[in-house]
Coordinates of C-alpha atoms in Angstrom, one line a residue:
Chain W
M1 CA 75.5 108.6 74.0
E2 CA 76.1 108.4 77.8
K3 CA 75.2 111.7 79.2
L4 CA 75.5 113.2 82.9
V5 CA 73.8 116.1 84.5
L6 CA 75.5 117.7 87.6
K7 CA 73.6 120.6 89.3
G8 CA 75.4 123.2 91.6
R9 CA 75.7 126.8 92.5
K10 CA 76.2 129.6 90.0
V11 CA 79.5 131.4 90.4
Y12 CA 79.5 133.4 87.3
G13 CA 76.7 133.5 84.6
G14 CA 76.8 132.5 80.9
I15 CA 77.0 129.4 78.9
A16 CA 80.0 127.7 77.4
E17 CA 81.0 124.2 76.1
G18 CA 84.3 122.6 75.5
Y19 CA 86.5 119.5 76.2
A20 CA 87.1 118.9 79.9
L21 CA 90.7 119.1 81.4
V22 CA 90.3 117.4 84.9
M23 CA 92.5 117.6 87.9
K24 CA 91.8 116.0 91.4
D25 CA 93.9 118.5 92.9
A26 CA 93.9 122.2 93.6
L27 CA 94.9 124.6 90.7
G28 CA 97.4 127.6 90.8
G29 CA 97.8 130.5 88.7
M30 CA 101.1 132.1 89.1
G31 CA 103.9 130.1 87.8
V32 CA 101.6 127.8 86.0
Y33 CA 101.1 129.1 82.4
D34 CA 102.6 130.7 79.4
V35 CA 99.5 133.1 79.4
S36 CA 100.5 134.1 75.6
T37 CA 99.5 130.6 74.5
G38 CA 97.5 129.2 77.4
T39 CA 100.1 126.3 77.7
V40 CA 100.6 124.9 81.2
T41 CA 104.4 125.1 81.9
E42 CA 104.7 124.2 85.4
S43 CA 107.0 121.1 85.8
G44 CA 104.8 118.4 87.6
N45 CA 101.5 120.0 86.8
H46 CA 98.9 117.3 86.1
W47 CA 98.1 119.2 82.8
E48 CA 101.9 120.1 81.9
G49 CA 102.3 120.8 78.2
E50 CA 98.4 121.0 77.7
A51 CA 96.7 124.2 76.4
V52 CA 93.7 125.3 78.4
T53 CA 92.6 127.4 75.6
G54 CA 88.9 126.7 74.8
K55 CA 88.8 124.0 77.6
V56 CA 86.4 123.6 80.5
L57 CA 88.7 123.3 83.6
V58 CA 87.5 120.7 86.2
Y59 CA 89.3 120.8 89.6
K60 CA 89.1 121.1 93.1
T61 CA 89.8 124.5 94.2
G62 CA 92.4 127.4 93.9
K63 CA 95.7 127.7 95.4
G64 CA 99.1 129.5 95.5
S65 CA 99.7 133.1 95.0
S66 CA 96.9 135.9 95.3
S67 CA 97.7 137.2 91.9
W68 CA 95.8 133.8 90.8
A69 CA 92.8 135.7 89.2
G70 CA 95.2 137.9 87.3
Y71 CA 96.6 135.1 85.2
Y72 CA 93.1 134.0 84.3
K73 CA 92.0 137.7 83.3
S74 CA 95.1 137.9 81.1
M75 CA 94.6 134.9 79.4
A76 CA 90.9 135.9 78.9
S77 CA 91.8 139.0 77.2
L78 CA 94.6 137.4 75.0
G79 CA 92.0 134.7 73.9
T80 CA 94.3 132.1 75.3
G81 CA 92.2 130.9 78.5
P82 CA 89.6 128.3 79.1
V83 CA 85.7 128.8 78.1
A84 CA 84.3 127.7 81.7
H85 CA 85.3 126.3 85.0
V86 CA 83.7 123.5 87.0
I87 CA 84.9 123.8 90.5
T88 CA 84.4 121.4 93.5
K89 CA 84.9 123.9 95.9
S90 CA 85.3 127.5 94.6
N91 CA 87.2 129.9 97.1
S92 CA 87.9 133.7 96.8
Q93 CA 90.8 132.9 94.0
T94 CA 88.6 131.1 91.7
A95 CA 85.6 133.5 92.3
L96 CA 87.7 136.4 91.4
G97 CA 89.2 134.5 88.5
V98 CA 86.0 133.9 86.7
V99 CA 84.5 137.4 87.4
L100 CA 87.3 138.9 85.8
S101 CA 87.7 136.4 83.2
K102 CA 83.8 136.9 82.5
I103 CA 83.1 133.2 81.8
P104 CA 80.7 130.7 83.2
A105 CA 81.5 128.8 86.3
V106 CA 79.8 126.5 88.7
T107 CA 80.6 125.2 92.0
E108 CA 79.4 123.0 95.0
L109 CA 77.6 120.3 92.6
D110 CA 75.7 117.4 93.7
Q111 CA 78.4 115.0 92.9
D112 CA 82.4 115.9 93.0
P113 CA 83.1 117.0 89.2
T114 CA 86.6 115.6 89.6
E115 CA 85.5 112.1 90.5
V116 CA 82.6 112.0 87.5
I117 CA 84.1 114.0 84.8
S118 CA 87.0 112.6 82.7
T119 CA 89.4 114.5 80.7
G120 CA 88.3 114.5 77.1
D121 CA 84.5 114.4 77.8
W122 CA 82.5 117.1 76.3
V123 CA 81.0 119.6 79.1
K124 CA 78.3 122.2 78.6
V125 CA 78.2 124.9 81.6
D126 CA 75.2 126.8 82.2
G127 CA 76.6 129.2 84.9
D128 CA 73.0 130.9 85.5
K129 CA 71.4 127.7 86.2
G130 CA 74.3 126.0 87.9
I131 CA 74.0 123.1 85.4
V132 CA 76.7 120.9 83.8
E133 CA 76.1 118.6 81.2
V134 CA 78.7 116.0 80.5
T135 CA 78.8 113.8 77.3
R136 CA 81.4 110.9 77.8
K137 CA 84.1 110.7 75.4
Q138 CA 84.0 108.0 72.8
L139 CA 86.1 105.3 73.8
Chain X
M1 CA 73.3 140.3 98.0
K2 CA 71.3 142.6 100.4
L3 CA 72.8 146.2 100.3
T4 CA 72.7 148.9 102.7
D5 CA 71.5 152.6 101.8
D6 CA 75.1 153.4 101.6
E7 CA 76.3 150.7 99.2
L8 CA 73.1 151.3 96.9
D9 CA 74.0 155.0 96.7
M10 CA 77.5 153.8 95.7
L11 CA 76.0 151.5 93.1
G12 CA 73.5 154.2 91.8
G13 CA 76.4 156.6 91.1
K14 CA 75.3 159.1 93.9
Q15 CA 78.9 158.9 95.2
G16 CA 80.8 159.3 92.0
P17 CA 81.9 157.0 89.0
A18 CA 85.0 155.3 90.8
K19 CA 82.8 154.0 93.6
Q20 CA 80.0 153.0 91.2
K21 CA 82.2 151.0 89.1
A22 CA 84.0 149.7 92.2
M23 CA 80.7 148.6 93.8
E24 CA 79.2 147.0 90.6
F25 CA 82.3 144.7 90.4
L26 CA 82.2 143.9 94.1
V27 CA 78.4 142.9 93.9
Q28 CA 79.3 140.5 91.0
Y29 CA 82.4 139.4 93.0
G30 CA 80.3 138.8 96.1
E31 CA 77.7 136.9 94.3
A32 CA 80.3 134.7 92.9
L33 CA 81.6 134.1 96.5
G34 CA 77.9 133.2 97.6
A35 CA 77.9 136.4 100.0
E36 CA 74.6 137.7 101.2
Q37 CA 76.1 141.4 102.3
F38 CA 79.4 143.4 102.5
V39 CA 81.2 144.3 105.7
D40 CA 83.2 147.4 106.3
T41 CA 86.8 147.2 106.0
N42 CA 89.2 150.0 106.7
N43 CA 92.4 147.9 106.0
V44 CA 93.6 146.9 102.3
T45 CA 96.8 145.7 101.1
L46 CA 97.2 145.2 97.2
T47 CA 99.4 145.3 94.4
L48 CA 99.0 147.9 91.7
C49 CA 102.1 147.9 89.5
P50 CA 101.8 147.1 85.8
G51 CA 104.8 146.3 83.6
M52 CA 105.6 148.9 81.1
E53 CA 104.3 146.8 78.4
E54 CA 100.9 146.3 80.0
L55 CA 100.6 149.9 81.0
R56 CA 101.4 151.0 77.4
S57 CA 98.9 148.6 76.1
M58 CA 96.0 150.2 77.8
S59 CA 97.5 153.6 78.1
P60 CA 99.8 154.5 75.2
S61 CA 100.5 157.8 76.9
L62 CA 101.3 156.1 80.1
N63 CA 98.6 157.7 82.2
M64 CA 97.7 155.8 85.3
D65 CA 94.1 157.2 85.4
E66 CA 93.3 155.7 82.0
Y67 CA 95.0 152.4 82.7
I68 CA 93.1 152.0 86.1
S69 CA 89.8 152.8 84.5
K70 CA 90.3 150.2 82.0
D71 CA 92.0 147.4 84.1
S72 CA 90.6 147.9 87.3
L73 CA 87.0 149.6 86.9
D74 CA 86.2 148.1 83.5
S75 CA 85.6 151.3 82.0
D76 CA 86.6 152.8 78.6
E77 CA 85.8 156.4 80.1
T78 CA 88.7 157.5 82.2
V79 CA 87.7 157.8 86.0
V80 CA 89.9 160.1 88.2
I81 CA 90.0 158.7 91.6
D82 CA 90.5 161.3 94.1
K83 CA 91.2 159.5 97.4
L84 CA 90.7 155.8 98.4
K85 CA 88.3 155.3 101.1
A86 CA 90.0 152.7 103.2
F87 CA 93.5 152.9 104.8
T88 CA 95.6 150.9 102.0
T89 CA 99.1 149.9 101.4
S90 CA 101.0 148.5 98.8
N91 CA 102.6 145.1 98.3
A92 CA 106.3 144.2 97.1
T93 CA 105.6 144.3 93.5
Y94 CA 107.8 147.0 92.8
R95 CA 111.5 147.8 91.9
D96 CA 114.6 148.9 93.5
Y97 CA 115.4 151.9 91.5
A98 CA 119.1 151.9 92.2
Y99 CA 119.3 148.4 90.6
P100 CA 117.4 148.1 87.4
E101 CA 119.9 145.8 85.7
L102 CA 119.3 143.3 88.5
Q103 CA 115.7 143.0 87.9
K104 CA 113.3 141.8 85.1
G105 CA 112.4 144.5 82.5
G106 CA 115.4 146.6 83.5
K107 CA 115.0 150.5 83.2
E108 CA 111.6 150.5 81.6
A109 CA 110.2 148.3 84.7
C110 CA 111.6 150.6 87.0
E111 CA 110.0 153.4 85.0
S112 CA 106.5 152.1 85.0
A113 CA 106.8 151.1 88.7
Y114 CA 107.8 154.6 89.5
I115 CA 104.6 155.9 87.7
A116 CA 102.5 153.5 89.4
E117 CA 104.0 154.3 92.8
K118 CA 103.5 158.0 92.2
Y119 CA 99.8 157.2 91.2
C120 CA 99.4 155.2 94.4
Q121 CA 100.7 158.0 96.6
R122 CA 98.3 160.4 94.9
I123 CA 95.4 158.5 95.5
G124 CA 96.4 158.1 99.2
M125 CA 97.9 154.7 99.3
V126 CA 100.9 154.2 101.8
T127 CA 103.4 152.7 99.4
L128 CA 105.2 150.3 101.7
N129 CA 106.0 148.1 98.9
S130 CA 106.4 145.1 101.1
C131 CA 104.9 141.6 101.2
T132 CA 105.2 142.0 105.0
P133 CA 103.0 144.9 105.7
Y134 CA 102.4 143.6 109.2
Q135 CA 106.0 144.5 110.2
C136 CA 106.3 148.1 108.8
G137 CA 103.0 150.0 109.6
N138 CA 100.0 148.0 108.7
I139 CA 99.2 145.9 111.5
P140 CA 95.3 145.1 111.7
T141 CA 94.0 144.2 115.2
R142 CA 92.4 140.8 116.2
G143 CA 89.1 140.4 114.4
E144 CA 89.4 143.3 112.2
H145 CA 88.0 142.9 108.6
C146 CA 90.7 143.4 106.1
A147 CA 90.9 143.0 102.2
W148 CA 94.4 141.7 101.6
T149 CA 96.6 140.4 98.8
E150 CA 99.9 138.7 98.9
S151 CA 99.5 135.0 100.1
S152 CA 102.1 135.0 102.8
A153 CA 100.6 138.1 104.3
I154 CA 97.1 136.8 104.1
A155 CA 98.3 133.7 106.1
Y156 CA 100.0 136.0 108.8
C157 CA 97.0 138.5 108.9
N158 CA 94.6 135.5 109.7
S159 CA 96.8 133.0 111.7
I160 CA 99.0 135.2 113.7
L161 CA 97.3 138.6 114.1
G162 CA 93.6 136.8 114.1
A163 CA 92.5 139.8 111.7
K164 CA 90.0 138.4 108.9
T165 CA 90.8 138.3 105.2
N166 CA 89.9 136.3 102.3
I167 CA 92.7 135.7 99.6
E168 CA 92.1 138.8 97.6
G169 CA 93.5 139.7 94.3
G170 CA 94.7 143.2 93.1
H171 CA 91.2 143.9 91.6
S172 CA 89.0 143.0 94.3
A173 CA 91.5 144.6 97.0
F174 CA 91.3 147.8 95.0
A175 CA 87.6 147.8 94.9
S176 CA 87.6 147.5 98.6
A177 CA 90.0 150.4 98.9
I178 CA 87.7 152.6 96.8
T179 CA 84.5 151.7 98.7
G180 CA 85.5 150.6 102.3
K181 CA 83.5 147.3 101.6
T182 CA 84.5 143.7 101.1
P183 CA 82.0 140.8 100.7
L184 CA 81.1 139.0 104.1
A185 CA 82.2 135.5 103.2
G186 CA 84.9 132.7 103.6
L187 CA 87.3 133.5 106.5
H188 CA 85.3 136.8 107.5
L189 CA 82.9 134.4 109.2
D190 CA 83.8 132.8 112.4
E191 CA 82.2 129.6 111.4
N192 CA 84.8 128.8 108.7
R193 CA 87.7 129.7 110.9
K194 CA 87.7 126.6 113.1
G195 CA 90.6 124.0 112.7
T196 CA 89.4 121.0 110.9
V197 CA 92.4 118.8 110.4
I198 CA 95.3 118.1 112.6
V199 CA 98.8 118.1 111.4
R200 CA 100.8 116.2 114.2
V201 CA 104.4 117.6 114.1
D202 CA 106.6 114.7 115.2
V203 CA 110.0 116.4 114.6
E204 CA 112.0 118.9 116.3
M205 CA 111.3 122.5 115.0
D206 CA 114.3 124.7 115.5
T207 CA 114.9 126.7 112.3
V208 CA 113.0 128.9 109.8
L209 CA 113.9 125.9 107.4
D210 CA 112.0 123.3 109.6
W211 CA 108.8 125.7 109.7
G212 CA 109.1 126.4 106.0
L213 CA 109.0 122.4 105.3
L214 CA 106.2 122.0 107.5
G215 CA 104.0 124.6 105.9
Y216 CA 105.1 123.2 102.5
F217 CA 104.0 119.7 103.7
A218 CA 100.7 120.8 105.0
G219 CA 100.0 123.0 102.0
A220 CA 99.8 119.9 99.7
Q221 CA 97.9 117.9 102.0
V222 CA 95.0 119.7 103.4
G223 CA 93.4 121.6 100.5
L224 CA 90.9 123.9 101.9
E225 CA 90.8 122.7 105.3
V226 CA 92.0 124.7 108.3
P227 CA 95.0 123.0 109.7
V228 CA 96.0 122.8 113.5
Y229 CA 99.7 122.0 113.8
T230 CA 100.0 120.2 117.2
N231 CA 102.9 118.9 119.3
I232 CA 104.7 122.2 119.0
K233 CA 107.1 122.2 122.0
K234 CA 109.0 125.5 121.5
T235 CA 107.6 128.9 120.6
P236 CA 108.2 129.9 117.2
D237 CA 109.8 133.5 116.4
L238 CA 108.6 136.0 114.2
F239 CA 110.1 134.8 111.0
Q240 CA 109.5 131.0 111.4
L241 CA 105.8 132.0 111.8
M242 CA 106.1 134.4 108.5
S243 CA 107.9 131.4 106.8
V244 CA 105.1 128.6 107.7
G245 CA 102.6 130.9 106.4
A246 CA 104.4 131.6 103.2
A247 CA 105.3 128.2 102.5
G248 CA 101.6 126.8 103.1
M249 CA 100.1 129.3 100.6
S250 CA 102.8 128.2 97.9
S251 CA 102.1 124.4 97.7
G252 CA 98.5 125.1 98.6
T253 CA 95.8 127.2 100.2
I254 CA 96.4 127.7 103.9
A255 CA 94.9 131.0 104.3
L256 CA 94.6 130.3 108.0
F257 CA 96.2 127.9 110.3
H258 CA 96.5 127.4 114.0
I259 CA 98.9 126.3 116.7
P260 CA 97.3 125.7 120.2
G261 CA 98.7 128.0 122.8
I262 CA 100.4 130.2 120.4
T263 CA 98.3 131.8 117.8
P264 CA 95.3 134.2 119.1
E265 CA 92.2 132.1 117.9
A266 CA 93.7 128.8 119.5
A267 CA 93.9 129.0 123.3
T268 CA 93.6 125.1 123.6
L269 CA 93.0 122.3 120.7
D270 CA 89.5 121.9 122.0
M271 CA 88.6 125.5 121.5
V272 CA 89.9 126.1 118.2
T273 CA 88.4 123.0 116.6
G274 CA 85.1 123.6 118.5
G275 CA 85.6 120.3 120.6
G276 CA 85.6 118.5 117.2
K277 CA 86.2 115.0 117.5
N278 CA 87.5 112.4 115.3
L279 CA 89.3 115.2 113.1
R280 CA 91.6 113.7 110.4
V281 CA 95.1 113.6 111.8
V282 CA 98.0 114.0 109.2
P283 CA 101.4 113.0 110.7
Y284 CA 104.5 114.9 109.7
G285 CA 107.8 112.9 110.8
R286 CA 111.1 112.9 109.5
E287 CA 110.2 110.8 106.5
E288 CA 107.7 113.6 105.4
R289 CA 110.5 116.3 106.2
R290 CA 112.9 114.4 104.1
K291 CA 110.6 114.1 101.0
T292 CA 109.4 117.6 101.3
H293 CA 113.0 118.9 101.5
K294 CA 113.9 116.8 98.5
I295 CA 111.1 118.6 96.5
L296 CA 112.8 121.9 96.9
N297 CA 116.5 120.7 97.4
Q298 CA 117.2 119.1 94.1
S299 CA 120.4 120.2 92.7
T300 CA 122.9 117.4 92.2
K301 CA 125.7 120.3 91.8
D302 CA 127.5 121.9 94.9
D303 CA 128.7 125.0 93.1
V304 CA 126.2 127.5 94.3
E305 CA 126.2 130.5 91.9
V306 CA 123.2 132.5 93.3
V307 CA 122.0 133.0 96.7
V308 CA 118.6 134.7 97.1
L309 CA 117.2 135.7 100.4
G310 CA 114.4 137.8 101.8
C311 CA 111.2 136.0 100.9
P312 CA 109.1 137.1 102.6
H313 CA 110.9 140.3 103.1
Y314 CA 113.3 139.8 105.8
N315 CA 112.6 141.3 109.6
L316 CA 115.5 143.2 111.2
E317 CA 116.8 140.2 113.1
R318 CA 117.7 138.4 109.8
I319 CA 119.3 141.3 108.3
A320 CA 121.4 142.0 111.5
A321 CA 122.3 138.2 111.3
I322 CA 123.5 138.5 107.7
A323 CA 125.7 141.5 108.5
N324 CA 127.2 139.7 111.4
L325 CA 127.7 136.5 109.3
L326 CA 129.5 138.6 106.5
E327 CA 131.6 141.0 108.8
G328 CA 135.1 141.0 107.5
K329 CA 134.3 138.3 104.8
N330 CA 133.6 138.5 101.1
V331 CA 131.1 136.9 98.9
H332 CA 132.7 134.3 96.6
E333 CA 133.8 135.6 93.1
N334 CA 131.4 133.0 91.4
T335 CA 128.5 133.8 93.5
E336 CA 126.0 136.6 93.6
L337 CA 124.2 137.3 97.0
L338 CA 120.8 139.2 96.6
I339 CA 118.7 140.1 99.5
T340 CA 115.1 141.7 99.0
I341 CA 113.5 143.7 102.0
G342 CA 111.0 146.4 102.5
N343 CA 112.0 150.1 102.4
A344 CA 111.1 150.8 106.1
Q345 CA 113.4 147.8 106.9
K346 CA 116.1 149.2 104.5
A347 CA 115.8 152.6 106.1
I348 CA 116.9 151.1 109.5
A349 CA 119.2 148.7 108.2
D350 CA 121.0 151.6 106.6
R351 CA 121.1 153.5 109.9
Q352 CA 122.3 150.5 111.7
G353 CA 125.2 149.8 109.1
Y354 CA 123.9 146.6 108.0
T355 CA 123.4 147.5 104.5
D356 CA 126.9 149.0 104.4
T357 CA 128.6 145.7 106.0
I358 CA 126.5 143.5 103.4
K359 CA 127.8 145.8 100.4
K360 CA 131.3 145.9 101.4
A361 CA 131.4 142.1 101.5
G362 CA 129.7 142.0 97.9
G363 CA 126.3 141.2 98.6
V364 CA 123.2 143.6 97.3
V365 CA 120.1 144.7 99.6
L366 CA 117.4 145.5 97.4
E367 CA 114.4 147.5 98.7
D368 CA 110.7 147.0 97.5
S369 CA 111.8 144.2 95.1
C370 CA 110.9 140.6 95.1
G371 CA 113.1 137.3 94.4
T372 CA 110.9 136.6 91.6
H373 CA 111.5 139.9 89.8
L374 CA 115.2 139.2 89.7
V375 CA 117.2 138.5 86.6
I376 CA 118.5 134.9 87.1
D377 CA 120.2 132.8 84.5
P378 CA 118.3 129.4 84.5
S379 CA 121.5 127.5 84.0
K380 CA 122.7 128.7 87.6
V381 CA 122.5 126.9 91.0
L382 CA 120.4 128.9 93.2
A383 CA 120.2 128.6 97.0
S384 CA 117.7 130.1 99.4
D385 CA 116.4 129.7 102.9
S386 CA 112.7 130.3 101.6
A387 CA 110.6 127.4 100.7
K388 CA 108.1 129.8 99.1
L389 CA 110.8 131.5 96.9
L390 CA 111.9 128.0 95.8
H391 CA 108.6 126.9 95.0
Y392 CA 108.1 129.9 92.4
I393 CA 111.7 130.5 91.1
P394 CA 111.7 127.3 88.8
R395 CA 108.3 128.1 87.7
M396 CA 109.2 131.5 86.7
T397 CA 112.9 131.6 85.7
G398 CA 113.4 128.2 84.6
V399 CA 116.2 127.7 87.1
H400 CA 116.2 124.0 88.0
D401 CA 119.2 123.4 90.4
T402 CA 118.0 124.7 93.7
L403 CA 119.3 124.3 97.1
L404 CA 117.2 125.0 100.4
G405 CA 118.9 125.5 103.7
T406 CA 119.2 127.5 106.7
L407 CA 120.3 131.2 106.6
E408 CA 123.7 130.2 108.0
E409 CA 124.1 127.5 105.4
C410 CA 123.0 130.0 102.6
I411 CA 125.6 132.7 103.8
T412 CA 128.4 130.1 103.8
A413 CA 127.4 129.0 100.3
A414 CA 127.7 132.8 99.3
T415 CA 131.3 133.1 100.8
M416 CA 132.6 129.7 99.8
G417 CA 130.9 129.3 96.4
K418 CA 130.0 125.7 97.8
W419 CA 126.9 124.3 99.3
T420 CA 127.5 122.5 102.7
G421 CA 123.9 122.2 103.7
R422 CA 122.6 119.4 105.6
V423 CA 120.8 116.7 104.0
L424 CA 117.4 116.1 106.0

């Protein structure tokens, strides 16, 4: 099975794995989710209708309201949130979001993760080592 | 991270459990940002206003010390904070206690907001309860290191005042308020404040609507880059600058922008881009403006049922303008007119008689609240002059018939119950 390994910088430690949800765009917080189910409700969002629960989120950076992190913290405490983040360029919103969620996250990788990871790939994130291991989905 | 003796004392618990917990958290956050050290801050603005359900879930007896310990300090043991170290003001996530029925959560939400407000005051926070702290008593100086929440205020703080803040969330800003420290990273560092992309403005920029649309367009185009708006021929006024910042932080992440000859770090284009050659140029002309307007101005109906104004919280000039436009007129019987402002502006508007004039015409001026907290029937047609508000309202209330126009067009809609706004 084809495997791809990306190396980057730790944002928050820990190890987690799951199916990838990938967006070649910045990700918001406020107005994006039904936090009680982890479902993306934002009209026009690339992930509209998908649940982020148990997924590895792969996206460019954070955007929108400064309450960004609060939504990810709420989903983490309800058990409806993602298990890890892989971020092209983490900003203060995403950094705070993963610290409050206490889930592994990696950024500034040797390749843009939104270009080389596809939705549905199986992704293992080792936050401490800054390693992202991608197993391609079966076509 | 490299910590000073003072910071190590906090982390070691020598300055009490609140500072210890806050510093533990800030170290994790600083490492996540890739920061190597902290910088002192004596200017924080934040949101600390749980809903009743959230407050009760963490403290059945509605004790804010218990809630804060669990939510903000990650501590099951209750930590009582004496006073915050940094000068700290509060954002507009509160309620106008006079109109519980008009705001989400009704009377209960007003009660939890009141409990939170009293707690904030006890620990030394100034409860401006405004998303525009810079127009009611919290005005950072150029270069001052701040820890601010509230996206529109962050853009204003960095871009218009030339102070320095990252996009903080409630938890990181609260830890900064307790310790007087924030991680030295991102926009606190001069090398990250240069303009890196040019947005060339090829349309006339006369109204708040024009500025809101420019920000909303650019936010979706520039990612984490720092845009420089060029070819601006007329000096924008206060609310135009507030609006371009608010919109750019709604569709995107423009926490800092520059306008050569106008904003403080952009004496010239050369200076603000560091003489940068070959910068990407994003043109903004009539077609871009028309497409952007269409995203936010999407109702095909023209019977306006709700008009919401005051996002970000209005300045006095705009409140006065509404009072003048409504003098001797009435809000249409099928239309609601709701305006949100901070309590400082409200006090002056009361003295000036503006509130009275608006009230007599049938409008409501709410202090300390936010358009996204209002109870709005999702089937209604809603008009506003704020790109930011019309970005969030559909996402947070389910309203899908939105109309975006100038203040004058919105007030005409409120009095006639009909939309006569221009199609751009």
